[in-house]
Amino acid sequence: MDEVKQLVTDIKNKKLKPIYFLMGEEAYYIDKISDYIEATVLAEEERGFNQMVLYGRDVTVDDIVGNAKRYPMMAEYQVVIVKEAQDLSRSIEKLAKYAENPQPTTVLVVNYKYKKIDKRKALYKTLKKTGVVYESKKLYENQVADWIRRVLSPKKYTISPKAAQMLVEFLGTDLSKINNELEKLQIILPEGTQISPDHIEENIGISKDYNNFELRKAIGERNTLKAYKIVNYFADNPKDNPMVVTVSLLFGFFSQLLHFHGLKDKSPRSVASALRVNPYFVNDYITAAKNFPMRKVSAVVSTLREFDVKSKGVGSNAVPQGDLLRELMVKILS
């Protein structure tokens, strides 16, 4: 995020590079940087003649180079944006020759999503010398809640840890999807609001009581009644609560719990750092560790591996996922 801020600052201050090669698994920042260049480098009256958007599926690298070598008309720069450039993955190395001596009055922006170029080859090495190569890496699940807080902070919103976790568990690590939901909330809620689980439930449709976060918490507390209520809700709403996701999240929780048992320093700060979790959730692990000794945790991890396979239809095609979930709960809580 800091690298993105620096890039945006440089562009804003007209410290422009002739090529911006934006690549990587996380599309959110690729789109943000590209959109910022498209909206700010040229004045509105300059864009008609000097700004063009190309799509990788419709052009060749030679087409891109031909357009990039043009001179601007009645403007200091021209901007050439190539979207979905990953469609040119087989021939993208041909851009290296242009990158050796790029047109100084052209700002070429290449959006190479979900992939990255080989850093050992000529294109990458040349781009590092003459332009900007930005790699947008996928965030780990435990990093997304902090990203949500950082995105909301300058917009004068905050979010409770549970609400942030609900978004992550429902939407995964797709930053674009999460940002879309946050923008909806910002339209509805006034500045200064702390986004709560109630706001998430009312406006996004994620249940604050029946979700994987609450299931994990109920299991950790050995609250059998609550755990079975949630599982029964999942069984009645399988499309919104796929078993494969539940098993994956529980596997992550018990793997971390195994790690917790092995820690010498179990102070809250040390646990939060070692497990890479928000300090707000440390007590959940402390409680669960009391209820699940290391031997039991190891057994649960093995059980979750078994049910991960079953949840994907291997050896259990005729068994409804709701029944599999109930069976899983029996084995975990027995």
Short mmCIF file of C-alpha atoms in Angstrom, two decimals, residues 5-17 20 36-37 40-41 76-77:
data_model
loop_
_atom_site.label_atom_id
_atom_site.label_comp_id
_atom_site.label_asym_id
_atom_site.label_seq_id
_atom_site.Cartn_x
_atom_site.Cartn_y
_atom_site.Cartn_z
CA LYS A 5 0.91 5.76 -2.36
CA GLN A 6 4.41 6.69 -3.54
CA LEU A 7 3.52 5.85 -7.14
CA VAL A 8 0.37 7.98 -6.97
CA THR A 9 2.30 10.86 -5.36
CA ASP A 10 4.93 10.78 -8.13
CA ILE A 11 2.24 10.74 -10.84
CA LYS A 12 0.41 13.61 -9.14
CA ASN A 13 3.67 15.62 -9.08
CA LYS A 14 4.22 14.88 -12.79
CA LYS A 15 7.24 12.67 -12.09
CA LEU A 16 6.13 10.41 -14.90
CA LYS A 17 7.81 7.32 -16.29
CA TYR A 20 4.15 1.48 -16.06
CA TYR A 36 -5.55 7.20 -11.67
CA ILE A 37 -3.20 7.67 -14.63
CA THR A 40 -5.16 12.68 -14.13
CA VAL A 41 -2.19 12.72 -16.50
CA GLU A 76 2.96 17.36 -23.45
CA TYR A 77 2.16 13.64 -23.27
#
